[in-house]
PDB file of C-alpha atoms in Angstrom:
ATOM      1  CA  MET A  93     -50.750  29.440 -17.452  1.00  0.00           C
ATOM      2  CA  GLY A  94     -49.204  25.894 -16.736  1.00  0.00           C
ATOM      3  CA  VAL A  95     -47.013  25.137 -13.847  1.00  0.00           C
ATOM      4  CA  SER A  96     -44.374  22.647 -14.685  1.00  0.00           C
ATOM      5  CA  ALA A  97     -43.079  20.732 -11.552  1.00  0.00           C
ATOM      6  CA  LEU A  98     -39.364  20.187 -11.506  1.00  0.00           C
ATOM      7  CA  GLN A  99     -38.647  16.850 -10.180  1.00  0.00           C
ATOM      8  CA  ALA A 100     -35.229  15.468  -9.159  1.00  0.00           C
ATOM      9  CA  GLN A 101     -34.293  12.299 -11.101  1.00  0.00           C
ATOM     10  CA  THR A 102     -32.932   9.467  -9.157  1.00  0.00           C
ATOM     11  CA  ILE A 103     -29.564   8.062 -10.373  1.00  0.00           C
ATOM     12  CA  TYR A 104     -28.837   4.384  -9.567  1.00  0.00           C
ATOM     13  CA  ARG A 105     -25.373   2.892  -9.104  1.00  0.00           C
ATOM     14  CA  SER A 106     -25.104  -0.784  -9.571  1.00  0.00           C
ATOM     15  CA  VAL A 107     -21.761  -2.648  -8.674  1.00  0.00           C
ATOM     16  CA  GLY A 108     -21.470  -5.911 -10.638  1.00  0.00           C
ATOM     17  CA  SER A 109     -19.656  -8.943  -9.173  1.00  0.00           C
ATOM     18  CA  ASP A 110     -16.570  -8.210 -11.077  1.00  0.00           C
ATOM     19  CA  GLY A 111     -16.438  -4.774  -9.539  1.00  0.00           C
ATOM     20  CA  LYS A 112     -17.733  -2.985 -12.639  1.00  0.00           C
ATOM     21  CA  VAL A 113     -19.730   0.145 -11.667  1.00  0.00           C
ATOM     22  CA  THR A 114     -22.743   1.237 -13.928  1.00  0.00           C
ATOM     23  CA  PHE A 115     -24.685   4.485 -13.479  1.00  0.00           C
ATOM     24  CA  SER A 116     -28.296   4.702 -14.609  1.00  0.00           C
ATOM     25  CA  ASP A 117     -31.689   6.611 -14.336  1.00  0.00           C
ATOM     26  CA  HIS A 118     -33.321   3.079 -14.328  1.00  0.00           C
ATOM     27  CA  PRO A 119     -33.088   0.632 -11.480  1.00  0.00           C
ATOM     28  CA  PRO A 120     -31.299  -2.503 -12.895  1.00  0.00           C
ATOM     29  CA  VAL A 121     -32.796  -5.836 -12.299  1.00  0.00           C
ATOM     30  CA  VAL A 122     -31.419  -6.781  -8.758  1.00  0.00           C
ATOM     31  CA  THR A 123     -29.518 -10.324  -8.722  1.00  0.00           C
ATOM     32  CA  PRO A 124     -27.826 -11.589  -5.584  1.00  0.00           C
ATOM     33  CA  ALA A 125     -24.493 -10.839  -7.535  1.00  0.00           C
ATOM     34  CA  SER A 126     -25.245  -7.074  -7.682  1.00  0.00           C
ATOM     35  CA  LYS A 127     -25.911  -4.025  -5.348  1.00  0.00           C
ATOM     36  CA  LEU A 128     -28.273  -1.372  -6.002  1.00  0.00           C
ATOM     37  CA  LYS A 129     -27.405   2.121  -4.377  1.00  0.00           C
ATOM     38  CA  PRO A 130     -28.371   5.656  -5.131  1.00  0.00           C
ATOM     39  CA  ALA A 131     -25.311   7.403  -6.460  1.00  0.00           C
ATOM     40  CA  GLY A 132     -23.056   9.225  -4.037  1.00  0.00           C
ATOM     41  CA  ASN A 133     -20.338  11.678  -4.112  1.00  0.00           C
ATOM     42  CA  ALA A 134     -17.491   9.246  -3.322  1.00  0.00           C
ATOM     43  CA  VAL A 135     -16.709   6.714  -5.865  1.00  0.00           C
ATOM     44  CA  ALA A 136     -14.008   4.177  -5.097  1.00  0.00           C
ATOM     45  CA  ARG A 137     -11.515   3.985  -7.926  1.00  0.00           C
ATOM     46  CA  GLN A 138      -9.423   1.011  -8.354  1.00  0.00           C
ATOM     47  CA  PRO A 139      -6.812  -0.279 -11.147  1.00  0.00           C
ATOM     48  CA  ALA A 140      -8.463  -1.551 -14.178  1.00  0.00           C
ATOM     49  CA  GLY A 141      -6.358  -4.785 -14.218  1.00  0.00           C
ATOM     50  CA  SER A 142      -7.139  -5.781 -10.525  1.00  0.00           C
ATOM     51  CA  THR A 143      -7.981  -9.419 -10.179  1.00  0.00           C
ATOM     52  CA  LEU A 144      -9.584  -8.948  -6.670  1.00  0.00           C
ATOM     53  CA  PRO A 145     -13.302  -9.033  -6.169  1.00  0.00           C
ATOM     54  CA  PHE A 146     -14.585  -5.435  -5.519  1.00  0.00           C
ATOM     55  CA  GLU A 147     -15.431  -5.833  -1.860  1.00  0.00           C
ATOM     56  CA  LEU A 148     -12.047  -7.535  -0.969  1.00  0.00           C
ATOM     57  CA  ARG A 149     -10.147  -4.620  -2.992  1.00  0.00           C
ATOM     58  CA  GLN A 150     -12.057  -2.091  -0.681  1.00  0.00           C
ATOM     59  CA  VAL A 151     -10.612  -3.793   2.519  1.00  0.00           C
ATOM     60  CA  VAL A 152      -7.037  -4.251   1.044  1.00  0.00           C
ATOM     61  CA  ALA A 153      -7.028  -0.514   0.140  1.00  0.00           C
ATOM     62  CA  LYS A 154      -7.935   0.514   3.741  1.00  0.00           C
ATOM     63  CA  TYR A 155      -6.259  -2.339   5.654  1.00  0.00           C
ATOM     64  CA  PRO A 156      -3.198  -3.716   3.610  1.00  0.00           C
ATOM     65  CA  VAL A 157      -1.737  -6.934   5.342  1.00  0.00           C
ATOM     66  CA  THR A 158       1.782  -7.382   5.757  1.00  0.00           C
ATOM     67  CA  LEU A 159       3.453 -10.436   7.299  1.00  0.00           C
ATOM     68  CA  TYR A 160       7.122 -10.549   8.634  1.00  0.00           C
ATOM     69  CA  THR A 161       8.841 -13.684   8.700  1.00  0.00           C
ATOM     70  CA  SER A 162      11.996 -15.516   8.722  1.00  0.00           C
ATOM     71  CA  SER A 163      13.079 -19.018   7.448  1.00  0.00           C
ATOM     72  CA  SER A 164      12.943 -21.984   9.898  1.00  0.00           C
ATOM     73  CA  CYS A 165      10.052 -20.311  11.931  1.00  0.00           C
ATOM     74  CA  THR A 166       7.121 -22.472  12.718  1.00  0.00           C
ATOM     75  CA  PRO A 167       4.796 -19.893  14.097  1.00  0.00           C
ATOM     76  CA  CYS A 168       5.609 -17.781  10.900  1.00  0.00           C
ATOM     77  CA  ASP A 169       4.335 -21.005   8.906  1.00  0.00           C
ATOM     78  CA  GLY A 170       1.325 -21.033  10.970  1.00  0.00           C
ATOM     79  CA  GLY A 171       0.440 -17.480  10.430  1.00  0.00           C
ATOM     80  CA  ARG A 172       0.979 -17.627   6.562  1.00  0.00           C
ATOM     81  CA  SER A 173      -1.214 -20.663   6.350  1.00  0.00           C
ATOM     82  CA  LEU A 174      -3.976 -18.856   8.206  1.00  0.00           C
ATOM     83  CA  LEU A 175      -3.797 -15.860   5.690  1.00  0.00           C
ATOM     84  CA  LEU A 176      -3.835 -18.193   2.740  1.00  0.00           C
ATOM     85  CA  GLU A 177      -6.523 -20.305   4.020  1.00  0.00           C
ATOM     86  CA  ARG A 178      -8.723 -17.123   4.510  1.00  0.00           C
ATOM     87  CA  GLY A 179      -7.871 -15.796   1.266  1.00  0.00           C
ATOM     88  CA  VAL A 180      -6.198 -12.630   2.619  1.00  0.00           C
ATOM     89  CA  PRO A 181      -4.013 -10.971   0.047  1.00  0.00           C
ATOM     90  CA  PHE A 182      -0.849  -9.966   1.858  1.00  0.00           C
ATOM     91  CA  THR A 183       2.632  -8.941   1.325  1.00  0.00           C
ATOM     92  CA  GLU A 184       5.454 -11.003   2.852  1.00  0.00           C
ATOM     93  CA  LYS A 185       8.731  -9.499   4.188  1.00  0.00           C
ATOM     94  CA  THR A 186      11.474 -11.751   5.270  1.00  0.00           C
ATOM     95  CA  VAL A 187      13.837 -10.740   7.992  1.00  0.00           C
ATOM     96  CA  THR A 188      17.387 -12.234   7.402  1.00  0.00           C
ATOM     97  CA  THR A 189      20.179  -9.683   7.912  1.00  0.00           C
ATOM     98  CA  ALA A 190      21.088  -7.531  10.773  1.00  0.00           C
ATOM     99  CA  GLN A 191      19.762  -4.586   8.711  1.00  0.00           C
ATOM    100  CA  ASP A 192      16.207  -6.492   8.604  1.00  0.00           C
ATOM    101  CA  ALA A 193      16.368  -7.112  12.227  1.00  0.00           C
ATOM    102  CA  ALA A 194      17.044  -3.322  13.067  1.00  0.00           C
ATOM    103  CA  ALA A 195      14.338  -2.245  10.636  1.00  0.00           C
ATOM    104  CA  LEU A 196      11.797  -4.667  12.469  1.00  0.00           C
ATOM    105  CA  GLN A 197      12.980  -3.267  15.852  1.00  0.00           C
ATOM    106  CA  ASN A 198      12.308   0.184  14.506  1.00  0.00           C
ATOM    107  CA  LEU A 199       8.828  -0.837  13.223  1.00  0.00           C
ATOM    108  CA  SER A 200       7.577  -3.262  16.033  1.00  0.00           C
ATOM    109  CA  GLY A 201       9.715  -2.363  19.014  1.00  0.00           C
ATOM    110  CA  SER A 202      10.944  -6.104  19.089  1.00  0.00           C
ATOM    111  CA  THR A 203      12.640  -8.567  16.836  1.00  0.00           C
ATOM    112  CA  SER A 204      10.381 -11.405  17.570  1.00  0.00           C
ATOM    113  CA  LEU A 205       8.652 -13.097  14.719  1.00  0.00           C
ATOM    114  CA  PRO A 206       6.018 -13.377  13.226  1.00  0.00           C
ATOM    115  CA  PHE A 207       5.013  -9.900  13.051  1.00  0.00           C
ATOM    116  CA  LEU A 208       1.866  -8.819  11.311  1.00  0.00           C
ATOM    117  CA  THR A 209       0.540  -5.487  10.386  1.00  0.00           C
ATOM    118  CA  ILE A 210      -3.258  -5.002   9.376  1.00  0.00           C
ATOM    119  CA  GLY A 211      -3.357  -1.287   8.244  1.00  0.00           C
ATOM    120  CA  ALA A 212      -1.925   0.788  11.351  1.00  0.00           C
ATOM    121  CA  GLN A 213      -2.574  -2.216  13.509  1.00  0.00           C
ATOM    122  CA  HIS A 214       0.624  -4.121  14.885  1.00  0.00           C
ATOM    123  CA  VAL A 215       0.266  -7.760  16.027  1.00  0.00           C
ATOM    124  CA  GLY A 216       3.204  -9.592  17.303  1.00  0.00           C
ATOM    125  CA  GLY A 217       3.678 -13.218  17.779  1.00  0.00           C
ATOM    126  CA  TYR A 218       1.090 -15.807  16.219  1.00  0.00           C
ATOM    127  CA  SER A 219      -2.209 -16.562  17.741  1.00  0.00           C
ATOM    128  CA  SER A 220      -4.686 -17.860  15.387  1.00  0.00           C
ATOM    129  CA  THR A 221      -7.502 -16.346  17.748  1.00  0.00           C
ATOM    130  CA  ALA A 222      -6.028 -12.908  17.782  1.00  0.00           C
ATOM    131  CA  TRP A 223      -5.240 -12.890  14.184  1.00  0.00           C
ATOM    132  CA  THR A 224      -8.620 -13.947  13.222  1.00  0.00           C
ATOM    133  CA  GLN A 225     -10.274 -11.274  15.518  1.00  0.00           C
ATOM    134  CA  TYR A 226      -8.179  -8.541  13.834  1.00  0.00           C
ATOM    135  CA  LEU A 227      -8.650  -9.851  10.450  1.00  0.00           C
ATOM    136  CA  ASP A 228     -12.573  -9.956  11.189  1.00  0.00           C
ATOM    137  CA  ALA A 229     -12.444  -6.563  12.437  1.00  0.00           C
ATOM    138  CA  ALA A 230     -10.617  -4.991   9.271  1.00  0.00           C
ATOM    139  CA  GLY A 231     -13.552  -6.848   7.282  1.00  0.00           C
ATOM    140  CA  TYR A 232     -11.627  -9.647   5.585  1.00  0.00           C
ATOM    141  CA  PRO A 233     -13.751 -12.499   4.533  1.00  0.00           C
ATOM    142  CA  GLN A 234     -13.683 -15.703   6.800  1.00  0.00           C
ATOM    143  CA  HIS A 235     -13.464 -17.860   3.580  1.00  0.00           C
ATOM    144  CA  SER A 236     -11.414 -17.280   0.629  1.00  0.00           C
ATOM    145  CA  LYS A 237     -13.000 -15.057  -2.122  1.00  0.00           C
ATOM    146  CA  LEU A 238      -9.934 -14.859  -4.182  1.00  0.00           C
ATOM    147  CA  PRO A 239     -10.301 -15.893  -7.813  1.00  0.00           C
ATOM    148  CA  ALA A 240      -8.457 -19.151  -8.895  1.00  0.00           C
ATOM    149  CA  SER A 241      -6.205 -17.206 -11.048  1.00  0.00           C
ATOM    150  CA  TYR A 242      -4.569 -15.298  -8.011  1.00  0.00           C
ATOM    151  CA  ARG A 243      -1.264 -15.849  -6.963  1.00  0.00           C
ATOM    152  CA  SER A 244       0.224 -14.375  -3.919  1.00  0.00           C
ATOM    153  CA  PRO A 245       3.366 -12.152  -4.312  1.00  0.00           C
ATOM    154  CA  VAL A 246       6.606 -13.553  -3.623  1.00  0.00           C
ATOM    155  CA  ALA A 247       8.261 -12.930  -0.225  1.00  0.00           C
ATOM    156  CA  THR A 248      10.928 -10.068  -0.517  1.00  0.00           C
ATOM    157  CA  ALA A 249      13.581  -8.918   1.889  1.00  0.00           C
ATOM    158  CA  MET A 250      12.533  -6.341   4.525  1.00  0.00           C
ATOM    159  CA  THR A 251      15.521  -3.825   3.637  1.00  0.00           C
ATOM    160  CA  ALA A 252      17.278  -3.536   0.198  1.00  0.00           C
ATOM    161  CA  PRO A 253      20.320  -5.526   0.101  1.00  0.00           C
ATOM    162  CA  GLU A 254      23.522  -3.300   0.340  1.00  0.00           C
ATOM    163  CA  PRO A 255      25.364  -3.030  -2.843  1.00  0.00           C
ATOM    164  CA  VAL A 256      28.594  -5.092  -3.245  1.00  0.00           C
ATOM    165  CA  ALA A 257      31.773  -3.055  -3.156  1.00  0.00           C
ATOM    166  CA  ASN A 258      34.185  -3.224  -6.077  1.00  0.00           C
ATOM    167  CA  GLN A 259      36.445  -6.372  -5.509  1.00  0.00           C
ATOM    168  CA  SER A 260      39.317  -4.920  -7.702  1.00  0.00           C
ATOM    169  CA  ALA A 261      39.939  -1.705  -5.655  1.00  0.00           C
ATOM    170  CA  PRO A 262      42.250  -2.050  -2.675  1.00  0.00           C
ATOM    171  CA  LYS A 263      40.172  -1.709   0.640  1.00  0.00           C
ATOM    172  CA  ASN A 264      42.348   0.860   2.119  1.00  0.00           C
ATOM    173  CA  ALA A 265      42.650   2.976  -1.098  1.00  0.00           C
ATOM    174  CA  ALA A 266      41.331   6.571  -0.744  1.00  0.00           C
ATOM    175  CA  THR A 267      38.849   7.579  -3.246  1.00  0.00           C
ATOM    176  CA  PRO A 268      40.118  10.713  -4.929  1.00  0.00           C
ATOM    177  CA  VAL A 269      37.893  13.712  -4.242  1.00  0.00           C
ATOM    178  CA  ALA A 270      37.563  16.483  -6.981  1.00  0.00           C
ATOM    179  CA  SER A 271      38.471  19.783  -5.265  1.00  0.00           C
ATOM    180  CA  PRO A 272      36.103  22.641  -5.665  1.00  0.00           C
ATOM    181  CA  GLN A 273      36.864  25.336  -7.923  1.00  0.00           C
ATOM    182  CA  VAL A 274      37.496  28.496  -6.112  1.00  0.00           C
ATOM    183  CA  THR A 275      37.264  31.822  -8.070  1.00  0.00           C
ATOM    184  CA  ALA A 276      38.304  35.168  -6.563  1.00  0.00           C
ATOM    185  CA  PRO A 277      35.556  37.659  -6.172  1.00  0.00           C
ATOM    186  CA  THR A 278      35.526  40.219  -8.950  1.00  0.00           C
ATOM    187  CA  LYS A 279      35.262  43.915  -8.040  1.00  0.00           C
ATOM    188  CA  PRO A 280      32.191  45.265  -9.136  1.00  0.00           C
ATOM    189  CA  LYS A 281      32.120  47.816 -12.132  1.00  0.00           C
ATOM    190  CA  VAL A 282      31.324  51.229 -10.967  1.00  0.00           C
ATOM    191  CA  ASN A 283      28.426  52.718 -13.035  1.00  0.00           C
ATOM    192  CA  HIS A 284      28.485  56.468 -12.897  1.00  0.00           C
ATOM    193  CA  ASP A 285      24.665  56.462 -13.642  1.00  0.00           C
ATOM    194  CA  ASN A 286      24.232  54.301 -10.594  1.00  0.00           C
ATOM    195  CA  PRO A 287      26.637  55.173  -7.860  1.00  0.00           C
ATOM    196  CA  ALA A 288      24.842  53.187  -5.286  1.00  0.00           C
ATOM    197  CA  GLY A 289      25.490  49.807  -7.373  1.00  0.00           C
ATOM    198  CA  ILE A 290      21.997  48.631  -7.015  1.00  0.00           C
ATOM    199  CA  GLN A 291      21.296  45.885  -9.563  1.00  0.00           C
ATOM    200  CA  PHE A 292      17.749  44.590 -10.638  1.00  0.00           C
TER     201      PHE A 292
END
């Protein structure tokens, strides 16, 4: 009688420099550009068309960076330059209207700029030392790892612009409101087989 030994087979997970994940039962050749790890239950999923390196995509997914600025703001320019030099992908929101200022007040408790969010962390004002510490703690690289083809998104307004009112209508003209249709309640028909009037 032969006893067969059951062995658990190791599955290796290899992540290439382009972020491509490969699973195999054979350990791949380890190069500096790839990582070798036993397969786990959690596998990060990223959009197929993403242009960021894998490690940077992971940080951006956990701690997205948003910079709130205004025009003619020298500290805002300094903060933007720091993020660009470090290669930190960020979204820029401009504060130009009273609605933008009110939204910034609700978000930060202040209307001073620049204002930075790194994940749930709020950083008011610009200090290269403080911003660097927060970015380091989040795991952003100290030197740019962005591909040469990467382009930062265009800055957008913090709040959506209000729709422009129709100029041809007089300002004091009342908009006609349709009156609701009112129907008189109908008296239920008496069913002699169901004197209580129970309906299903």
